[in-house]
PDB file of C-alpha atoms in Angstrom:
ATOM      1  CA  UNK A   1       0.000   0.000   0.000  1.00 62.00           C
ATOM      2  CA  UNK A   2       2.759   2.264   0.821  1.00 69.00           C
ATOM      3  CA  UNK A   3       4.143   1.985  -2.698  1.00 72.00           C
ATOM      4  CA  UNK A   4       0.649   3.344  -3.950  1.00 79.00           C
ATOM      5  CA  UNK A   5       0.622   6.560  -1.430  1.00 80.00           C
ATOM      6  CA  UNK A   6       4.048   7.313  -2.776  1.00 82.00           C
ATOM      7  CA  UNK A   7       3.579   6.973  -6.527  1.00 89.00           C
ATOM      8  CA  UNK A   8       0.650   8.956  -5.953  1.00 89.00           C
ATOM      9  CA  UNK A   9       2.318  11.733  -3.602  1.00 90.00           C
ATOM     10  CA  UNK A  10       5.454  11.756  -6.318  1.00 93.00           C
ATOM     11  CA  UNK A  11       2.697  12.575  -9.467  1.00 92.00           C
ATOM     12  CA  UNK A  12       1.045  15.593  -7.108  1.00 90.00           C
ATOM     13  CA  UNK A  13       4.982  16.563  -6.342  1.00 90.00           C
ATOM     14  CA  UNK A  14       5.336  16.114 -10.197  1.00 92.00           C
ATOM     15  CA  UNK A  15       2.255  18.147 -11.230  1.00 89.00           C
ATOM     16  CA  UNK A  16       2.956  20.874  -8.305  1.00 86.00           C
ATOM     17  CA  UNK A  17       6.103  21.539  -8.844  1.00 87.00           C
ATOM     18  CA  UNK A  18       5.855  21.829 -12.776  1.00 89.00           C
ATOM     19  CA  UNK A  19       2.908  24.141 -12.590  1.00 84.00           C
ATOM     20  CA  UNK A  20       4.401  26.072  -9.693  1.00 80.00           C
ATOM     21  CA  UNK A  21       7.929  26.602 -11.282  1.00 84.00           C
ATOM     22  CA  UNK A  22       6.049  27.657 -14.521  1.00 83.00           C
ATOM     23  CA  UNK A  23       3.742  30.834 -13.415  1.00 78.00           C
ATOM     24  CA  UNK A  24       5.991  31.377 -10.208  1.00 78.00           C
ATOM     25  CA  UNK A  25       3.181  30.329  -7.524  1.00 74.00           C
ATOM     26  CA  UNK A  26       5.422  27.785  -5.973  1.00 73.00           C
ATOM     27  CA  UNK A  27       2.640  25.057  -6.193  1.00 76.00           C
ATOM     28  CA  UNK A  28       1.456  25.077  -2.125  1.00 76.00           C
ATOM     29  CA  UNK A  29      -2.119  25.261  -3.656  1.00 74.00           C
ATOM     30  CA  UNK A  30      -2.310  21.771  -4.650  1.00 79.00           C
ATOM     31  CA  UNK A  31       0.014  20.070  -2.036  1.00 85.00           C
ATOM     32  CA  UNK A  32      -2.049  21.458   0.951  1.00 79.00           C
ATOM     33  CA  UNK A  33      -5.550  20.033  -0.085  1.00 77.00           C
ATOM     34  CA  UNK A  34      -3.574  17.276  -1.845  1.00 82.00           C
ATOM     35  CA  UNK A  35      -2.114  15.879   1.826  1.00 85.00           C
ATOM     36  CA  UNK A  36      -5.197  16.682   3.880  1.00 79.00           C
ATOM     37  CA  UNK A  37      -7.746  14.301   1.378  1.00 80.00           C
ATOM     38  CA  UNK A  38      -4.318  11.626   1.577  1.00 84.00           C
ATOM     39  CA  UNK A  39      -4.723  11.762   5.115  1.00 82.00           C
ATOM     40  CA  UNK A  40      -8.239  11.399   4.901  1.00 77.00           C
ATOM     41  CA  UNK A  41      -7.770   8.015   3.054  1.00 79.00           C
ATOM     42  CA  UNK A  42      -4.936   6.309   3.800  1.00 81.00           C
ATOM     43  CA  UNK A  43      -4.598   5.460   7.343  1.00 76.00           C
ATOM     44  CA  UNK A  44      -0.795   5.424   7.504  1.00 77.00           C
ATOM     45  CA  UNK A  45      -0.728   9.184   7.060  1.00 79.00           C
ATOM     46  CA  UNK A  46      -3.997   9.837   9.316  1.00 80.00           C
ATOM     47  CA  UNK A  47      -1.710  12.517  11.692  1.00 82.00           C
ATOM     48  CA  UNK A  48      -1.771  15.380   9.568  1.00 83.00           C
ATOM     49  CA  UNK A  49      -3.670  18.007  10.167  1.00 81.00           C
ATOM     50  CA  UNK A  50      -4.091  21.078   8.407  1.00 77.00           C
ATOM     51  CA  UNK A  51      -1.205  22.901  10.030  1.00 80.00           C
ATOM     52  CA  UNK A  52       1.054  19.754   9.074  1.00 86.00           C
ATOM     53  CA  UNK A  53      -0.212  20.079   5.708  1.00 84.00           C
ATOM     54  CA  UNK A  54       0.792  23.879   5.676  1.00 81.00           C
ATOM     55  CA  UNK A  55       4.355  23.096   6.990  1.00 85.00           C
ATOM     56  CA  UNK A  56       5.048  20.281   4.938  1.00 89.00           C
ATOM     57  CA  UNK A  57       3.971  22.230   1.868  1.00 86.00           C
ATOM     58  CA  UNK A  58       6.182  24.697   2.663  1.00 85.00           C
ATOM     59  CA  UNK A  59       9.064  22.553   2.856  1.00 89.00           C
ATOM     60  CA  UNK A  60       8.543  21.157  -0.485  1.00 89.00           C
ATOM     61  CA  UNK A  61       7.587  24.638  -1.693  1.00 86.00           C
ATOM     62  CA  UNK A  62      11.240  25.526  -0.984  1.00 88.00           C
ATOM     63  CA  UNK A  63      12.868  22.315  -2.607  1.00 87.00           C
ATOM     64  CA  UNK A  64      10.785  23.333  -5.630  1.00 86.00           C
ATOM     65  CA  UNK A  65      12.151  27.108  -5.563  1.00 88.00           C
ATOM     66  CA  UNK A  66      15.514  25.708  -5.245  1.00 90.00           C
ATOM     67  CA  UNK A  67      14.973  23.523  -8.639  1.00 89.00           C
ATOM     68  CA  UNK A  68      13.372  26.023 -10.409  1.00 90.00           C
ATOM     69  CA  UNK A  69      16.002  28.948  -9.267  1.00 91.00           C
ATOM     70  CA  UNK A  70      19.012  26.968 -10.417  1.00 91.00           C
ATOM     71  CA  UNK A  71      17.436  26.976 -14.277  1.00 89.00           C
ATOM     72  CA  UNK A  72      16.178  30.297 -13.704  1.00 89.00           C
ATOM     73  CA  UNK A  73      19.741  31.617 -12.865  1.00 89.00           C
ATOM     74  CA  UNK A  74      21.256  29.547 -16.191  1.00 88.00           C
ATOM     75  CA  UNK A  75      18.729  31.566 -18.274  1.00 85.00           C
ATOM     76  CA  UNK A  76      19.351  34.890 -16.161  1.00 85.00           C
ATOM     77  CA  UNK A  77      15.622  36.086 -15.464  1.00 88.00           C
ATOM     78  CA  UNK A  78      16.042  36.279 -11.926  1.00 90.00           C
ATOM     79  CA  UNK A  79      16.321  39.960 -10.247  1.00 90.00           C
ATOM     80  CA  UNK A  80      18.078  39.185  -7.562  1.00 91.00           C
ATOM     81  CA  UNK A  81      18.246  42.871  -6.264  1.00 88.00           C
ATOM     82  CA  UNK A  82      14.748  43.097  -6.350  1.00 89.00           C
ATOM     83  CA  UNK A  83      13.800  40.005  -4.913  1.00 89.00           C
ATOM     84  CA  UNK A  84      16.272  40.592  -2.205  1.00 91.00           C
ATOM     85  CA  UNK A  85      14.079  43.976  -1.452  1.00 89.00           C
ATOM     86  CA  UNK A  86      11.041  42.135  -1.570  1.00 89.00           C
ATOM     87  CA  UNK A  87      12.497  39.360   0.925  1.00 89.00           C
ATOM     88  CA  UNK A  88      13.000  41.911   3.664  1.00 92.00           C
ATOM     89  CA  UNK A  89       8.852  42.255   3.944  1.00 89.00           C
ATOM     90  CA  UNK A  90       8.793  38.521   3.058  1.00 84.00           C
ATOM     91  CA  UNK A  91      10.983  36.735   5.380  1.00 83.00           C
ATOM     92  CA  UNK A  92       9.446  38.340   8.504  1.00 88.00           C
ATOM     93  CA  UNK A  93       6.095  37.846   7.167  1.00 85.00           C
ATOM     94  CA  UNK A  94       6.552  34.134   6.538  1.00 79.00           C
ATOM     95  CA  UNK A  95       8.101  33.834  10.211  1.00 81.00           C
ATOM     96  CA  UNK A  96       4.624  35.407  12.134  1.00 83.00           C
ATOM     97  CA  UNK A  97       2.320  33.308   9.500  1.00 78.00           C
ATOM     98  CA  UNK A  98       3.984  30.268  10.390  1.00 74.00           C
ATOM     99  CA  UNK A  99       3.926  31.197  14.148  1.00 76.00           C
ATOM    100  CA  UNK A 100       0.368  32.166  14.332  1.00 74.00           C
ATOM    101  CA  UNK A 101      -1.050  29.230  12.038  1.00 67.00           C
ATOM    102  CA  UNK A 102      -1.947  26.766  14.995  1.00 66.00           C
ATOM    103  CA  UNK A 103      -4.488  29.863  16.326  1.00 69.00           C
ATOM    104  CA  UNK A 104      -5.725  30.318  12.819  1.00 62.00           C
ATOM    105  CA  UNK A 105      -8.968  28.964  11.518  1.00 60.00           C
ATOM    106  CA  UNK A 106      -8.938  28.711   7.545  1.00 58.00           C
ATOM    107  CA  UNK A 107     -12.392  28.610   6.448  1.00 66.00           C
ATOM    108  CA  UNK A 108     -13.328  32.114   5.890  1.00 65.00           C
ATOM    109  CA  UNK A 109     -10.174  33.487   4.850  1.00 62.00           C
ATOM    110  CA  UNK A 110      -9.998  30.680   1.954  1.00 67.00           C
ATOM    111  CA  UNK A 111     -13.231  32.223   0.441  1.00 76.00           C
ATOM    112  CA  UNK A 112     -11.913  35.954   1.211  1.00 67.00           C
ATOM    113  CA  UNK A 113      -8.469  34.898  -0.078  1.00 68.00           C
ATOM    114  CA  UNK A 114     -10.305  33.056  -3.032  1.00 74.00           C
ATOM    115  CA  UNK A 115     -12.432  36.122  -3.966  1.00 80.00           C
ATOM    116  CA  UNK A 116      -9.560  38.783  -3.809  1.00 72.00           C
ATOM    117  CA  UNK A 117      -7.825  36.377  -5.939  1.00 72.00           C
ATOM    118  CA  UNK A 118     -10.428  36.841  -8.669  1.00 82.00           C
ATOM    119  CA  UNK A 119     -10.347  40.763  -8.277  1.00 76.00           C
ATOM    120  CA  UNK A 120      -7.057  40.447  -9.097  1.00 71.00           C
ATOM    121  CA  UNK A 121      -7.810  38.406 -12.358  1.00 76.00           C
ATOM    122  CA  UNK A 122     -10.431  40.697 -13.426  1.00 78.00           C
ATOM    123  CA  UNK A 123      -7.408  43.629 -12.764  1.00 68.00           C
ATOM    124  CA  UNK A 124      -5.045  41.821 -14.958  1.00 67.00           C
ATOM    125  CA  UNK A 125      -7.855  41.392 -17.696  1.00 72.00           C
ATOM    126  CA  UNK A 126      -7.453  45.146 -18.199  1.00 65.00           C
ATOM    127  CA  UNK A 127      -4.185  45.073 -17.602  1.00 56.00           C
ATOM    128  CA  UNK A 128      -3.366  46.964 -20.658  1.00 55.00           C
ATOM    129  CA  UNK A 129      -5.746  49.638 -20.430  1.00 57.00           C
ATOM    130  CA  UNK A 130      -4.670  50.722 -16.588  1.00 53.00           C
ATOM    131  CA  UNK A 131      -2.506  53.696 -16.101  1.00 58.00           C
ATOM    132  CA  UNK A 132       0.806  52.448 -14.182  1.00 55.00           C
ATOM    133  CA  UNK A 133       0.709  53.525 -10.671  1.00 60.00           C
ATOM    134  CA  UNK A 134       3.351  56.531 -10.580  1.00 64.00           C
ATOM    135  CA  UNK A 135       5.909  56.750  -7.240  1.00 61.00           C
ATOM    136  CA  UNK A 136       8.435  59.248  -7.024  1.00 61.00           C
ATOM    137  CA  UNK A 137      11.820  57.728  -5.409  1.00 61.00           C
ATOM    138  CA  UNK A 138      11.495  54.425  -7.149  1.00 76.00           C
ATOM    139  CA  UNK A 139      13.874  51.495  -8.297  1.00 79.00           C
ATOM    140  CA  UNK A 140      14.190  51.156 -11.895  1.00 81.00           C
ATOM    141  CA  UNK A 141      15.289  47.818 -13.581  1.00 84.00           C
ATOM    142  CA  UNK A 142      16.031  46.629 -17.331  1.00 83.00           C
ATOM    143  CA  UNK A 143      15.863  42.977 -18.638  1.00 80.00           C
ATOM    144  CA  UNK A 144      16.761  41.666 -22.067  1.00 77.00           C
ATOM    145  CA  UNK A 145      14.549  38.484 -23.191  1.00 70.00           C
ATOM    146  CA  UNK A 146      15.751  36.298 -25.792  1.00 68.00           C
ATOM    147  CA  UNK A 147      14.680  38.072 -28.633  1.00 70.00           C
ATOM    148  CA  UNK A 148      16.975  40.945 -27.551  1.00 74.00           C
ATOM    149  CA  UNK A 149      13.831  43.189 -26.848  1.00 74.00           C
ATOM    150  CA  UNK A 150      14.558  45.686 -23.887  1.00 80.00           C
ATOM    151  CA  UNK A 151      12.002  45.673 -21.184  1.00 76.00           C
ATOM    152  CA  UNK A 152      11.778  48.341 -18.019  1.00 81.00           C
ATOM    153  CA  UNK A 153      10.358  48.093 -15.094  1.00 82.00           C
ATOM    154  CA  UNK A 154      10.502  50.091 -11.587  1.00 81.00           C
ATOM    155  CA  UNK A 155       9.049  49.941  -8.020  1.00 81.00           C
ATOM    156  CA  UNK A 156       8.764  52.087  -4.938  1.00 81.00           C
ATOM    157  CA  UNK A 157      11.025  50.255  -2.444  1.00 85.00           C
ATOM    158  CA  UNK A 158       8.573  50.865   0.851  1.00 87.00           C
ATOM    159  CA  UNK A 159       5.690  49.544  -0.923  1.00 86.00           C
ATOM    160  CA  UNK A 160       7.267  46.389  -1.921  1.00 87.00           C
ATOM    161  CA  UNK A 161       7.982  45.241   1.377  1.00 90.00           C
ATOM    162  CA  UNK A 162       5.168  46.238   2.794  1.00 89.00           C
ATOM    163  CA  UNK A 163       3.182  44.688   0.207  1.00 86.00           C
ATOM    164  CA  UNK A 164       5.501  41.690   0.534  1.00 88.00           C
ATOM    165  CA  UNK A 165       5.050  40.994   4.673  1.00 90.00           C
ATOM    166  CA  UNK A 166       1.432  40.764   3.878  1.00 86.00           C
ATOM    167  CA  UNK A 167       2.633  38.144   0.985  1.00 82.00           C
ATOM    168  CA  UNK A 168       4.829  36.621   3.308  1.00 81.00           C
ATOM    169  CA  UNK A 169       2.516  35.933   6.382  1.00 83.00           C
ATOM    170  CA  UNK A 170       0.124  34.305   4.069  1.00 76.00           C
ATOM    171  CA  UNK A 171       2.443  31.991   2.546  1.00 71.00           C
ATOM    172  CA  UNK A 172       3.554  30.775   5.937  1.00 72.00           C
ATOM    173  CA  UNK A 173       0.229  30.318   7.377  1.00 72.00           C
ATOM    174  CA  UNK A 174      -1.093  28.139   4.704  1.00 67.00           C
ATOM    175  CA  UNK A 175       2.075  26.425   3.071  1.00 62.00           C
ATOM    176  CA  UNK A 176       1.383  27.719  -0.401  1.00 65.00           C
ATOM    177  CA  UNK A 177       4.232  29.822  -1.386  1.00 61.00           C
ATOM    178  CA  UNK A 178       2.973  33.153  -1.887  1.00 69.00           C
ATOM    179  CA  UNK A 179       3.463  33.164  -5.470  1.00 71.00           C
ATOM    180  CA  UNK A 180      -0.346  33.456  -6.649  1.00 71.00           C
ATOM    181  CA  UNK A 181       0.029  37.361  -5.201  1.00 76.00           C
ATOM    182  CA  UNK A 182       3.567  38.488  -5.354  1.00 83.00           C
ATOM    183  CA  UNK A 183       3.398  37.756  -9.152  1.00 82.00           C
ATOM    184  CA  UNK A 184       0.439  40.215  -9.617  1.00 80.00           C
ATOM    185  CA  UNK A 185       2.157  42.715  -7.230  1.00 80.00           C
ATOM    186  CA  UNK A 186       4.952  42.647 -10.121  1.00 84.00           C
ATOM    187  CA  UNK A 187       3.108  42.443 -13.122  1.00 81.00           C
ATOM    188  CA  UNK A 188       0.280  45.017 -12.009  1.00 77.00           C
ATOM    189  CA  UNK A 189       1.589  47.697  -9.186  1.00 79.00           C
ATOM    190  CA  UNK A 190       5.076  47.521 -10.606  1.00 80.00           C
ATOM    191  CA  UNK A 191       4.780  46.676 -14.355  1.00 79.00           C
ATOM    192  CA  UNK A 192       7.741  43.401 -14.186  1.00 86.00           C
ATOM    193  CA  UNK A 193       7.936  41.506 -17.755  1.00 85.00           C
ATOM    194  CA  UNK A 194       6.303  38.053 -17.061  1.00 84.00           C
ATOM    195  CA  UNK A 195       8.940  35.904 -17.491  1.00 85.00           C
ATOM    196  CA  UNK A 196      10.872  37.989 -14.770  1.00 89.00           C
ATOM    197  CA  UNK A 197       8.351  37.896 -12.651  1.00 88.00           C
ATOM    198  CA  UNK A 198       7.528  33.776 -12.408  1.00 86.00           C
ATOM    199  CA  UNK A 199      11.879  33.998 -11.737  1.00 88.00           C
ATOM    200  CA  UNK A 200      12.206  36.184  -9.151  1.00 90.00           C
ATOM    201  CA  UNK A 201       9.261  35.403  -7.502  1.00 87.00           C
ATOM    202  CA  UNK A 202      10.501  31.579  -7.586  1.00 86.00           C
ATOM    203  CA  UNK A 203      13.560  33.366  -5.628  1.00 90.00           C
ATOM    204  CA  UNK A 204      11.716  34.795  -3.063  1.00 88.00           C
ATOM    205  CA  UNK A 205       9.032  32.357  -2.123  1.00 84.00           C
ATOM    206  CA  UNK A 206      12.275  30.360  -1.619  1.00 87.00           C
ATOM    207  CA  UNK A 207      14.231  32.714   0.726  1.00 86.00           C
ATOM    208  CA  UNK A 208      10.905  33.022   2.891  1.00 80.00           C
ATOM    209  CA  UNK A 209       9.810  29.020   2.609  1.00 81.00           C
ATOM    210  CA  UNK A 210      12.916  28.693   4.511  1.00 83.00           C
ATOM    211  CA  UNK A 211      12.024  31.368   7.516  1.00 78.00           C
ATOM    212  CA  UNK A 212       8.667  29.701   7.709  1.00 79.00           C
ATOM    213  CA  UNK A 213       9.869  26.358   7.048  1.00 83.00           C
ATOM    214  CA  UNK A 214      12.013  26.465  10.241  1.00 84.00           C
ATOM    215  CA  UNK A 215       9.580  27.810  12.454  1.00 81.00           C
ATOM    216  CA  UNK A 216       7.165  25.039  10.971  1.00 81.00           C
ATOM    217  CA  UNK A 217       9.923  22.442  12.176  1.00 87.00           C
ATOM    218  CA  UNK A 218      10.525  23.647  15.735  1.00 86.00           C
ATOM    219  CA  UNK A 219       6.216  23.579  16.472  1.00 84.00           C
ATOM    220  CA  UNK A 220       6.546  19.832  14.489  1.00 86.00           C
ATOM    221  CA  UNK A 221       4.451  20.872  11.755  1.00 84.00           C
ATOM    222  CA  UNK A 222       5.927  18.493   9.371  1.00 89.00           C
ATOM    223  CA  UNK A 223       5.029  14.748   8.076  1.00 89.00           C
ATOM    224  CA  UNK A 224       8.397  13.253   6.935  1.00 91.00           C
ATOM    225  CA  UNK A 225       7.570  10.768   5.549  1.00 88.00           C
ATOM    226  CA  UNK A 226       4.934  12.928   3.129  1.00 89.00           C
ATOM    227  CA  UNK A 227       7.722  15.147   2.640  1.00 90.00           C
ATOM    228  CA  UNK A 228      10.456  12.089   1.415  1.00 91.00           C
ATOM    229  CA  UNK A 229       7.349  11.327  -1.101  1.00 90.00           C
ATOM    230  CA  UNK A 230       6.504  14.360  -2.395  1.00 92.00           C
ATOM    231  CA  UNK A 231       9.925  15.763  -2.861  1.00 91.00           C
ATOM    232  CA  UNK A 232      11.105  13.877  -5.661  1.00 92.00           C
ATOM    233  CA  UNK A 233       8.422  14.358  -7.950  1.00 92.00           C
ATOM    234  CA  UNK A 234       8.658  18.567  -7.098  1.00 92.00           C
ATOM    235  CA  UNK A 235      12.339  18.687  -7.582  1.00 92.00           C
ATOM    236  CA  UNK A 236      11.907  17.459 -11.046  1.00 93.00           C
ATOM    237  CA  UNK A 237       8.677  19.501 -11.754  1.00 91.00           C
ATOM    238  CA  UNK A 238      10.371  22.758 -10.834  1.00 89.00           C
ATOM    239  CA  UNK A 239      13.144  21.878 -13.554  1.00 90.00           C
ATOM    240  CA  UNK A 240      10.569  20.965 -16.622  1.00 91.00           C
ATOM    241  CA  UNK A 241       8.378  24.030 -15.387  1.00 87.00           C
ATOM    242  CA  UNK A 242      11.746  26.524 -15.788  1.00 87.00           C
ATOM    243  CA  UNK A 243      12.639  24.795 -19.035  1.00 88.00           C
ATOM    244  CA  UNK A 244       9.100  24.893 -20.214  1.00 88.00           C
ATOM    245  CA  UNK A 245       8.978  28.196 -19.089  1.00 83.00           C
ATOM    246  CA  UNK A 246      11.623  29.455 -20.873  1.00 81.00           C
ATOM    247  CA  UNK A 247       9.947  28.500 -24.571  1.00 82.00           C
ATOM    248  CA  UNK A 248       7.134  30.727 -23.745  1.00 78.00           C
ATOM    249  CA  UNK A 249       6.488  34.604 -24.934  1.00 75.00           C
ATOM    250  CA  UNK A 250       5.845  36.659 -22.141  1.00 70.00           C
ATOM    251  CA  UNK A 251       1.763  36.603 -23.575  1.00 77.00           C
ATOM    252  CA  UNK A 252       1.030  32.946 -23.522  1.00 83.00           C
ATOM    253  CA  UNK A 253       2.777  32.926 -19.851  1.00 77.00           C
ATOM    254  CA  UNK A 254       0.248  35.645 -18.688  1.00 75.00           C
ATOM    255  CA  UNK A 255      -2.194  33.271 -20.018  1.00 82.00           C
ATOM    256  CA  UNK A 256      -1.612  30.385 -18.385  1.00 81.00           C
ATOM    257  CA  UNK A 257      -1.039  32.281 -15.276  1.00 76.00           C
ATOM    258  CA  UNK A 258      -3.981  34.560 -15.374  1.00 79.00           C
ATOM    259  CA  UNK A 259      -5.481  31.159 -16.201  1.00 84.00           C
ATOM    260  CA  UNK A 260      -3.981  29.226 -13.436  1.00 79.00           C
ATOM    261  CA  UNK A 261      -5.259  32.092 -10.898  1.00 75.00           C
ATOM    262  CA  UNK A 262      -8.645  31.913 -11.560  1.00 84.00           C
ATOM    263  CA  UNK A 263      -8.416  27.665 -11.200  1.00 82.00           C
ATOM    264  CA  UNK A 264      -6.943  28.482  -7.835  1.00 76.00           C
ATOM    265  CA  UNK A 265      -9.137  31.205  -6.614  1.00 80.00           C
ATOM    266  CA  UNK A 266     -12.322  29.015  -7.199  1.00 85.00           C
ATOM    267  CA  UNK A 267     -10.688  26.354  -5.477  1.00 78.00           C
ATOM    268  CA  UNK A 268      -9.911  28.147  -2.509  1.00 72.00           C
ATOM    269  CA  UNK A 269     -13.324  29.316  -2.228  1.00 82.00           C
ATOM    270  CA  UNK A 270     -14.807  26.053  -2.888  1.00 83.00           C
ATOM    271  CA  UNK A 271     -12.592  24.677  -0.128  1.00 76.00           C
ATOM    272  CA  UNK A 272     -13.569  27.462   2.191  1.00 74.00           C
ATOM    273  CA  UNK A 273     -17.455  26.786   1.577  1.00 80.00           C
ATOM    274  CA  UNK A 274     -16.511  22.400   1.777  1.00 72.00           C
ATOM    275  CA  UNK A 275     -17.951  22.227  -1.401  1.00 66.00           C
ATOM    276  CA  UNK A 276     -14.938  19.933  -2.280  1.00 59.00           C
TER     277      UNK A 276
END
């Protein structure tokens, strides 16, 4: 039986990973509900609970980042200077989510987190007809894509990390990486090319994965033997979803991740409501 739970854990680690490495989410969003109906089932892995789901998440969260960074970093669409700024809201954030998740109850934020998640779809659907939010005092950036087409961006440094605690504390509490708002934050407040975005925001759900991560060790919110399952299949998913990532125009990857965020805010609501 045990060789069924973990060819089945390995294909959600798989299918995570890939999808997470590919819009820059992380993939927490599948793992989490993904564990808890596992647990549900299979009697051998009956202990977790939602806060072990969160933490183990997390962990394989960051061993997805850390596959997906390395082939990020080959093709050079990380901004590490930015995502280093956007870590000092992040990391902090991740630590106080990850403290506070054993006092949290999930229900109603999952359908508040689920419906600001499809405000921020209908935001990007205009995308091109908003006016850029204007800051004085702001960081500017440049980035190159393959086709040698020149792309610049720039963001108000206080904002970011504010905006990025908030980011941070809900990736903590519920283990799934943060990704499914920083990557808005970029594309919509601060106007990042896509394919920068998904990379650096890879980068920085790893750095704070690992604050929260640690924290979600010490309280023993973590299911090993989940995690020795899972982490397999997401260490090669967040390889093929870089790779795949990279033979993309910066259009169809807004697609699939404007896509991706509406699958995931009606899940989260539907989860929320126990309509799944």
């Amino acid at each position: 039986m045990l060789w069924v739970v973990g060819l089945i854990l390995f294909t959600i680690g798989l299918f995570a990973g890939t999808l997470g490495s590919l819009v820059g989410i992380g993939g927490g969003i599948i793992i989490v509900p993904a564990l808890l109906y596992i647990a549900s089932v299979f009697s051998g892995l009956s202990s977790i609970s939602p806060q072990i789901a969160a933490g183990t998440s997390l962990l394989v969260v960051m061993l997805t980042a850390v596959s997906s960074i390395i082939a990020f970093h080959k093709q050079k669409r990380i901004d590490y200077r930015s995502g280093l700024l956007f870590f000092i809201g992040a990391g902090p954030g991740a630590f106080f989510g990850a403290f506070f998740s054993k006092y949290f109850s999930a229900d109603g934020f999952m359908v508040g987190f689920g419906l600001f998640l499809l405000f921020l779809f209908s935001l990007m659907m205009f995308q091109g007809k908003l006016k850029p939010i204007k800051f004085s005092n702001v960081v500017e950036r440049t980035y190159i894509d393959t086709s040698g087409e020149e792309h610049s961006y720039r963001f108000h440094v206080v904002t970011a990390i504010c905006i990025s605690f908030f980011i941070g504390i809900i990736s903590s509490l519920f283990g799934i990486g943060g990704g499914a708002m920083l990557v808005p934050m970029m594309l919509l407040v601060f106007q990042f090319p896509p394919l920068v975005a998904t990379a650096t925001s890879m980068f920085v759900i790893f750095l704070s994965s690992v604050t929260g991560s640690v924290t979600h060790v010490f309280q023993g919110h973590i299911s090993w033997l989940a995690l020795v399952l899972i982490a397999p299949g997401s260490w090669i998913g967040g390889r093929l979803g870089a790779f795949l990532s990279n033979k993309m125009s910066n259009r169809i990857l807004l697609i699939i991740f404007r896509t991706t965020l509406v699958i995931v805010a009606i899940k989260m609501i539907l989860d929320g409501l126990h309509l799944m």
